[in-house]
């Protein structure tokens, strides 16, 4: 065998090995170190201890993250899906379509910390929402919007055009086609987009640092108040040094577990509802 | 009971309303982008009343609090350099490993294997930045510490961490291109009796070169926007980036100092200005790549 | 001949290139008219112009006049036109629902919600396509689980649920096997008693079997129209002769 062929082949195996190794290591490491910390109390109690979180649990961080994520997904997914629907079904100008795609790409290109800056200046300060779940939710929503929009658009475009035409051919309006055929048919893709988008929002620290996530708060009761969040909690624990490392591992564990489970659910669901009409 | 005509009219009105709602949301999306840019620019500009553009971009003195005998100074050269340097380094590392993995996925793995491996690799994309930083701190930095680097935190550590974060995107984009080209060319080459890997090396890879390059450059954009992971392992010192030295990226500066910057102070505006520079660089790269793509592909 | 649709000087172009050039033809009522011609001659574009689907395609320019029952279709709203002129596509396109839902989709849209009425419509249309006996116990199974021929008949039945006057069929059997084709052809011959059918087909033998009139389209132009028996016995135009002789497909 040629020497070059051998090198390339080696490159392929080593590359894949490294990638697989890293993935296994990351999850394994966190689950191993964090597993020791996980207990029912950990998950359901508030942090305690002389230094924040040294003892106790992370419950308010969990509920806080839930609140942030839900807000972000609602604020991000609704415009995302609406925009995708508009572009695919109502937009008749190629030029406009291109421009909108560029807009979405640009939004995706804004670094998440800058979104935090934006949310701070407009919502926290100028509109006087103050630091709260809503302000962060808007920053996070803008962050996940392109993520969801791209997936939604892809799903809508993959529907056979003739099927949509079959609906029109019966004399039905586009809206009817969208609500009764398109959206139900794309359920799987839309769900997975929303769930994965939610995971993305859950893990993002930068947009929420100075817009709504705080070091210590009780369980969220209103979106106009600040709350704790898992990623920020992890960061603060780490910043405090070795005293809280155990709890830090536990927090990371929870986050990774959520990611892993969500991804698995999405993959399984997507496979089960595998494009029925392609049979 | 409605007559047929009434029903049709209701449906048509409903259609118009729905279309209006969808259009409004689309407009909202575009406005979001506009607002983000407007507000960042609005808060960034006052910086330049007190700091000249040249000083801001080309000096590395960043002292938000007045030093002895000097006023506050804001120069982001070190941060800008660190952001670019770390990202480039990360892309290189991610490129080498990622292309290898992509080769495996496209040329060695079967369809079934791909069906399992793709979602597996995608898991990397789902891991939050702060968790990467955490692992980076407890594993990578410790390794570097043992190897003799002063506190363990350094640019190289950040680059390696960032590289891992970029892998899923790179691997998926590159393997897609390689797969397409492989399917196109391999059969013809096999018919000539040539060993597959020879073809892959000689034809498939070179044919994919442009797309691979494009994917890598786009990934740079993603890398530059990363905040937490890099921040946790790079040391955060206002120094010009060197491989084993500490440094600080623009994103890290903003994240670390926004909490203490007084609203309306030059420090505050300078942070926004730094963010603006970051956006401009990123948009520049994106538009540049898209323009080049149109010319060459 | 009593006509149901009249087309005059129809010209359709996509982004500058003409797909149909100055087409003038009339379609008789309660008969099957076959449109035949080589691939790419504009048959599908023609059908899309007849029921207004062409407006959904971007970059299209149309001129000329089409009349349905003497009324210009420009004066008819898009939705009403499509209700009166139904279409069945080449690839069976049932919605990803049960058969029952497929067939009640349009009636529900038009305001019929009473179950007894919906059941009646489902049974009636399935009988018209000869499918009722076969699948009456499987109405709530997903339409996608049936064979290609059955799916196509479900689509035809679905098109019938809006009570159209004209049914357009775009190569309805080209994706099906011989047996399904035979069943569908039988169905179409039955249907012409109540509806007017226009069928595009690349299968000349099928055109001969099914149709009462033939329209020969080539390069976007009508070469010849005639009664089927006359066309196949003695085609008038040279191009028709060449086509039938298999000179181009």
Short mmCIF file of N, CA, C and O in Angstrom, two decimals, chain A residues 104-190:
data_model
loop_
_atom_site.label_atom_id
_atom_site.label_comp_id
_atom_site.label_asym_id
_atom_site.label_seq_id
_atom_site.Cartn_x
_atom_site.Cartn_y
_atom_site.Cartn_z
N UNK A 104 -30.82 36.21 9.58
CA UNK A 104 -30.78 35.11 10.56
C UNK A 104 -29.34 34.69 10.82
O UNK A 104 -28.95 34.43 11.95
N UNK A 105 -28.55 34.63 9.77
CA UNK A 105 -27.15 34.26 9.94
C UNK A 105 -26.43 35.27 10.82
O UNK A 105 -25.60 34.91 11.65
N UNK A 106 -26.76 36.54 10.62
CA UNK A 106 -26.11 37.58 11.43
C UNK A 106 -26.49 37.44 12.89
O UNK A 106 -25.66 37.57 13.77
N UNK A 107 -27.77 37.19 13.14
CA UNK A 107 -28.19 37.02 14.53
C UNK A 107 -27.41 35.86 15.15
O UNK A 107 -26.95 35.93 16.28
N UNK A 108 -27.25 34.79 14.37
CA UNK A 108 -26.51 33.64 14.89
C UNK A 108 -25.06 34.01 15.14
O UNK A 108 -24.40 33.42 15.99
N UNK A 109 -24.59 35.01 14.41
CA UNK A 109 -23.19 35.37 14.54
C UNK A 109 -22.89 36.30 15.70
O UNK A 109 -21.73 36.51 16.04
N UNK A 110 -23.92 36.86 16.31
CA UNK A 110 -23.67 37.76 17.43
C UNK A 110 -23.24 36.94 18.64
O UNK A 110 -23.94 36.03 19.05
N UNK A 111 -22.09 37.26 19.23
CA UNK A 111 -21.63 36.47 20.37
C UNK A 111 -22.61 36.60 21.53
O UNK A 111 -23.19 37.66 21.74
N UNK A 112 -22.78 35.53 22.28
CA UNK A 112 -23.81 35.54 23.31
C UNK A 112 -23.56 36.62 24.36
O UNK A 112 -24.51 37.18 24.91
N UNK A 113 -22.32 36.94 24.62
CA UNK A 113 -22.04 37.97 25.62
C UNK A 113 -22.54 39.32 25.13
O UNK A 113 -23.03 40.15 25.91
N UNK A 114 -22.45 39.55 23.83
CA UNK A 114 -22.92 40.82 23.28
C UNK A 114 -24.44 40.90 23.38
O UNK A 114 -25.00 41.98 23.63
N UNK A 115 -25.10 39.76 23.21
CA UNK A 115 -26.55 39.76 23.41
C UNK A 115 -26.88 40.17 24.84
O UNK A 115 -27.86 40.86 25.10
N UNK A 116 -26.03 39.74 25.77
CA UNK A 116 -26.22 40.14 27.16
C UNK A 116 -26.07 41.65 27.31
O UNK A 116 -26.85 42.30 27.99
N UNK A 117 -25.07 42.20 26.63
CA UNK A 117 -24.86 43.65 26.67
C UNK A 117 -26.11 44.37 26.16
O UNK A 117 -26.59 45.34 26.75
N UNK A 118 -26.63 43.88 25.03
CA UNK A 118 -27.81 44.48 24.43
C UNK A 118 -28.99 44.43 25.39
O UNK A 118 -29.65 45.45 25.65
N UNK A 119 -29.24 43.25 25.95
CA UNK A 119 -30.39 43.10 26.84
C UNK A 119 -30.23 44.00 28.06
O UNK A 119 -31.20 44.57 28.55
N UNK A 120 -29.00 44.14 28.49
CA UNK A 120 -28.77 45.01 29.65
C UNK A 120 -29.15 46.45 29.32
O UNK A 120 -29.90 47.09 30.05
N UNK A 121 -28.62 46.95 28.23
CA UNK A 121 -28.86 48.37 27.94
C UNK A 121 -30.32 48.65 27.63
O UNK A 121 -30.88 49.64 28.08
N UNK A 122 -30.98 47.78 26.88
CA UNK A 122 -32.37 48.07 26.52
C UNK A 122 -33.36 47.67 27.60
O UNK A 122 -34.18 48.48 28.03
N UNK A 123 -33.26 46.44 28.06
CA UNK A 123 -34.32 45.95 28.94
C UNK A 123 -34.06 46.19 30.41
O UNK A 123 -34.93 46.65 31.15
N UNK A 124 -32.84 45.88 30.83
CA UNK A 124 -32.56 46.04 32.26
C UNK A 124 -32.57 47.51 32.63
O UNK A 124 -33.16 47.92 33.63
N UNK A 125 -31.92 48.31 31.76
CA UNK A 125 -31.73 49.70 32.15
C UNK A 125 -32.79 50.63 31.57
O UNK A 125 -33.56 51.24 32.29
N UNK A 126 -32.85 50.73 30.22
CA UNK A 126 -33.75 51.72 29.61
C UNK A 126 -35.21 51.45 29.88
O UNK A 126 -35.97 52.34 30.21
N UNK A 127 -35.64 50.20 29.70
CA UNK A 127 -37.05 49.90 29.91
C UNK A 127 -37.34 49.56 31.37
O UNK A 127 -38.46 49.25 31.75
N UNK A 128 -36.27 49.58 32.16
CA UNK A 128 -36.38 49.40 33.60
C UNK A 128 -37.03 48.09 34.02
O UNK A 128 -37.72 48.05 35.03
N UNK A 129 -36.81 47.03 33.25
CA UNK A 129 -37.26 45.74 33.73
C UNK A 129 -36.40 45.33 34.92
O UNK A 129 -36.80 44.55 35.76
N UNK A 130 -35.18 45.86 34.93
CA UNK A 130 -34.26 45.45 35.98
C UNK A 130 -33.72 44.06 35.66
O UNK A 130 -34.04 43.46 34.65
N UNK A 131 -32.88 43.58 36.56
CA UNK A 131 -32.34 42.24 36.33
C UNK A 131 -33.43 41.24 36.64
O UNK A 131 -33.87 41.14 37.78
N UNK A 132 -33.85 40.53 35.63
CA UNK A 132 -34.93 39.57 35.87
C UNK A 132 -34.90 38.49 34.81
O UNK A 132 -34.16 38.57 33.84
N UNK A 133 -35.75 37.51 35.03
CA UNK A 133 -35.80 36.38 34.12
C UNK A 133 -36.18 36.84 32.72
O UNK A 133 -35.68 36.33 31.71
N UNK A 134 -37.06 37.84 32.64
CA UNK A 134 -37.51 38.30 31.33
C UNK A 134 -36.35 38.89 30.53
O UNK A 134 -36.17 38.58 29.35
N UNK A 135 -35.57 39.76 31.19
CA UNK A 135 -34.45 40.37 30.47
C UNK A 135 -33.50 39.31 29.94
O UNK A 135 -33.10 39.34 28.77
N UNK A 136 -33.13 38.36 30.80
CA UNK A 136 -32.25 37.29 30.33
C UNK A 136 -32.94 36.45 29.28
O UNK A 136 -32.33 36.03 28.29
N UNK A 137 -34.24 36.21 29.50
CA UNK A 137 -35.00 35.38 28.58
C UNK A 137 -34.98 35.95 27.17
O UNK A 137 -34.90 35.22 26.19
N UNK A 138 -35.05 37.28 27.09
CA UNK A 138 -35.02 37.89 25.77
C UNK A 138 -33.66 37.69 25.11
O UNK A 138 -33.56 37.32 23.93
N UNK A 139 -32.60 37.91 25.90
CA UNK A 139 -31.25 37.70 25.33
C UNK A 139 -31.10 36.25 24.87
O UNK A 139 -30.62 35.97 23.77
N UNK A 140 -31.53 35.31 25.72
CA UNK A 140 -31.40 33.90 25.38
C UNK A 140 -32.31 33.55 24.19
O UNK A 140 -31.95 32.75 23.33
N UNK A 141 -33.48 34.17 24.17
CA UNK A 141 -34.42 33.90 23.08
C UNK A 141 -33.82 34.28 21.74
O UNK A 141 -33.90 33.54 20.76
N UNK A 142 -33.19 35.47 21.71
CA UNK A 142 -32.56 35.90 20.47
C UNK A 142 -31.45 34.92 20.10
O UNK A 142 -31.21 34.62 18.93
N UNK A 143 -30.77 34.39 21.12
CA UNK A 143 -29.67 33.46 20.86
C UNK A 143 -30.17 32.18 20.20
O UNK A 143 -29.54 31.67 19.27
N UNK A 144 -31.30 31.65 20.67
CA UNK A 144 -31.75 30.37 20.11
C UNK A 144 -32.62 30.54 18.87
O UNK A 144 -32.92 29.57 18.19
N UNK A 145 -33.02 31.76 18.56
CA UNK A 145 -33.91 31.97 17.42
C UNK A 145 -33.35 31.39 16.12
O UNK A 145 -34.03 30.61 15.46
N UNK A 146 -32.11 31.72 15.75
CA UNK A 146 -31.61 31.17 14.49
C UNK A 146 -31.51 29.65 14.52
O UNK A 146 -31.77 28.99 13.53
N UNK A 147 -31.14 29.12 15.67
CA UNK A 147 -31.01 27.67 15.83
C UNK A 147 -32.31 26.97 15.45
O UNK A 147 -32.36 26.04 14.65
N UNK A 148 -33.42 27.48 16.02
CA UNK A 148 -34.71 26.86 15.77
C UNK A 148 -35.20 27.18 14.37
O UNK A 148 -35.77 26.33 13.68
N UNK A 149 -34.98 28.40 13.91
CA UNK A 149 -35.49 28.81 12.61
C UNK A 149 -34.90 27.95 11.50
O UNK A 149 -35.62 27.48 10.61
N UNK A 150 -33.59 27.70 11.56
CA UNK A 150 -32.94 26.91 10.53
C UNK A 150 -33.52 25.51 10.48
O UNK A 150 -33.82 24.98 9.41
N UNK A 151 -33.71 24.91 11.64
CA UNK A 151 -34.28 23.58 11.66
C UNK A 151 -35.72 23.56 11.17
O UNK A 151 -36.13 22.67 10.43
N UNK A 152 -36.50 24.57 11.58
CA UNK A 152 -37.90 24.61 11.16
C UNK A 152 -37.98 24.77 9.64
O UNK A 152 -38.74 24.06 8.97
N UNK A 153 -37.18 25.68 9.11
CA UNK A 153 -37.23 25.91 7.68
C UNK A 153 -36.85 24.65 6.91
O UNK A 153 -37.47 24.29 5.92
N UNK A 154 -35.82 23.97 7.40
CA UNK A 154 -35.40 22.74 6.75
C UNK A 154 -36.53 21.74 6.74
O UNK A 154 -36.83 21.13 5.72
N UNK A 155 -37.22 21.61 7.87
CA UNK A 155 -38.32 20.65 7.95
C UNK A 155 -39.43 21.01 6.98
O UNK A 155 -39.97 20.16 6.28
N UNK A 156 -39.77 22.30 6.90
CA UNK A 156 -40.85 22.71 6.02
C UNK A 156 -40.48 22.48 4.56
O UNK A 156 -41.30 22.06 3.74
N UNK A 157 -39.22 22.74 4.22
CA UNK A 157 -38.83 22.57 2.83
C UNK A 157 -38.76 21.12 2.42
O UNK A 157 -38.85 20.78 1.25
N UNK A 158 -38.55 20.24 3.41
CA UNK A 158 -38.43 18.83 3.05
C UNK A 158 -39.78 18.20 2.73
O UNK A 158 -39.83 17.11 2.19
N UNK A 159 -40.86 18.88 3.07
CA UNK A 159 -42.16 18.34 2.71
C UNK A 159 -42.31 18.38 1.19
O UNK A 159 -41.97 19.36 0.56
N UNK A 160 -42.85 17.31 0.62
CA UNK A 160 -42.99 17.31 -0.84
C UNK A 160 -43.90 18.45 -1.28
O UNK A 160 -44.99 18.61 -0.73
N UNK A 161 -43.44 19.21 -2.24
CA UNK A 161 -44.22 20.36 -2.65
C UNK A 161 -45.59 19.95 -3.16
O UNK A 161 -46.58 20.66 -3.00
N UNK A 162 -45.65 18.79 -3.76
CA UNK A 162 -46.92 18.35 -4.31
C UNK A 162 -47.97 18.11 -3.24
O UNK A 162 -49.16 18.24 -3.48
N UNK A 163 -47.50 17.76 -2.05
CA UNK A 163 -48.48 17.54 -0.99
C UNK A 163 -49.16 18.86 -0.63
O UNK A 163 -50.38 18.91 -0.44
N UNK A 164 -48.36 19.92 -0.56
CA UNK A 164 -48.95 21.22 -0.29
C UNK A 164 -49.87 21.61 -1.43
O UNK A 164 -50.97 22.13 -1.22
N UNK A 165 -49.44 21.34 -2.64
CA UNK A 165 -50.29 21.65 -3.79
C UNK A 165 -51.59 20.86 -3.74
O UNK A 165 -52.63 21.35 -4.18
N UNK A 166 -51.51 19.63 -3.22
CA UNK A 166 -52.73 18.82 -3.13
C UNK A 166 -53.73 19.51 -2.22
O UNK A 166 -54.94 19.46 -2.46
N UNK A 167 -53.24 20.17 -1.18
CA UNK A 167 -54.15 20.89 -0.29
C UNK A 167 -54.76 22.09 -1.01
O UNK A 167 -55.96 22.33 -0.96
N UNK A 168 -53.90 22.84 -1.70
CA UNK A 168 -54.43 23.99 -2.45
C UNK A 168 -55.45 23.52 -3.48
O UNK A 168 -56.45 24.17 -3.73
N UNK A 169 -55.13 22.36 -4.09
CA UNK A 169 -55.99 21.87 -5.17
C UNK A 169 -57.40 21.58 -4.67
O UNK A 169 -58.35 21.54 -5.44
N UNK A 170 -57.54 21.37 -3.37
CA UNK A 170 -58.87 21.14 -2.84
C UNK A 170 -59.56 22.45 -2.53
O UNK A 170 -60.68 22.48 -2.03
N UNK A 171 -58.86 23.56 -2.82
CA UNK A 171 -59.48 24.85 -2.60
C UNK A 171 -59.22 25.44 -1.23
O UNK A 171 -59.80 26.45 -0.87
N UNK A 172 -58.30 24.83 -0.50
CA UNK A 172 -58.06 25.33 0.85
C UNK A 172 -57.02 26.44 0.86
O UNK A 172 -56.14 26.49 0.02
N UNK A 173 -57.13 27.30 1.85
CA UNK A 173 -56.18 28.40 1.94
C UNK A 173 -54.84 27.91 2.46
O UNK A 173 -54.72 26.83 3.01
N UNK A 174 -53.81 28.74 2.25
CA UNK A 174 -52.47 28.39 2.73
C UNK A 174 -52.45 28.19 4.23
O UNK A 174 -51.80 27.29 4.75
N UNK A 175 -53.16 29.07 4.93
CA UNK A 175 -53.18 28.96 6.39
C UNK A 175 -53.70 27.59 6.80
O UNK A 175 -53.13 26.93 7.67
N UNK A 176 -54.79 27.17 6.14
CA UNK A 176 -55.35 25.87 6.47
C UNK A 176 -54.33 24.78 6.21
O UNK A 176 -54.15 23.87 7.01
N UNK A 177 -53.63 24.89 5.07
CA UNK A 177 -52.62 23.90 4.74
C UNK A 177 -51.56 23.85 5.83
O UNK A 177 -51.14 22.78 6.28
N UNK A 178 -51.12 25.04 6.26
CA UNK A 178 -50.08 25.09 7.27
C UNK A 178 -50.53 24.48 8.58
O UNK A 178 -49.83 23.69 9.19
N UNK A 179 -51.71 24.88 9.03
CA UNK A 179 -52.16 24.45 10.34
C UNK A 179 -52.55 22.98 10.36
O UNK A 179 -52.35 22.30 11.36
N UNK A 180 -53.12 22.48 9.27
CA UNK A 180 -53.61 21.11 9.34
C UNK A 180 -52.70 20.08 8.72
O UNK A 180 -52.83 18.89 9.02
N UNK A 181 -51.79 20.46 7.86
CA UNK A 181 -50.91 19.46 7.26
C UNK A 181 -49.45 19.71 7.59
O UNK A 181 -48.75 18.83 8.09
N UNK A 182 -48.97 20.93 7.30
CA UNK A 182 -47.54 21.19 7.45
C UNK A 182 -47.06 21.03 8.89
O UNK A 182 -46.13 20.26 9.18
N UNK A 183 -47.69 21.77 9.79
CA UNK A 183 -47.22 21.72 11.18
C UNK A 183 -47.34 20.32 11.79
O UNK A 183 -46.38 19.83 12.38
N UNK A 184 -48.47 19.65 11.66
CA UNK A 184 -48.53 18.29 12.21
C UNK A 184 -47.50 17.36 11.58
O UNK A 184 -46.90 16.55 12.27
N UNK A 185 -47.29 17.52 10.28
CA UNK A 185 -46.35 16.61 9.63
C UNK A 185 -44.92 16.86 10.11
O UNK A 185 -44.09 15.94 10.09
N UNK A 186 -44.61 18.07 10.52
CA UNK A 186 -43.25 18.40 10.93
C UNK A 186 -43.08 18.37 12.44
O UNK A 186 -42.09 18.86 12.96
N UNK A 187 -44.06 17.79 13.11
CA UNK A 187 -44.01 17.76 14.57
C UNK A 187 -42.66 17.35 15.11
O UNK A 187 -42.10 18.01 15.98
N UNK A 188 -42.13 16.23 14.62
CA UNK A 188 -40.90 15.68 15.18
C UNK A 188 -39.75 16.67 15.08
O UNK A 188 -39.05 16.93 16.05
N UNK A 189 -39.57 17.24 13.88
CA UNK A 189 -38.46 18.17 13.69
C UNK A 189 -38.63 19.40 14.56
O UNK A 189 -37.68 19.91 15.13
N UNK A 190 -39.87 19.90 14.65
CA UNK A 190 -40.09 21.10 15.45
C UNK A 190 -39.82 20.83 16.92
O UNK A 190 -39.17 21.61 17.60
#
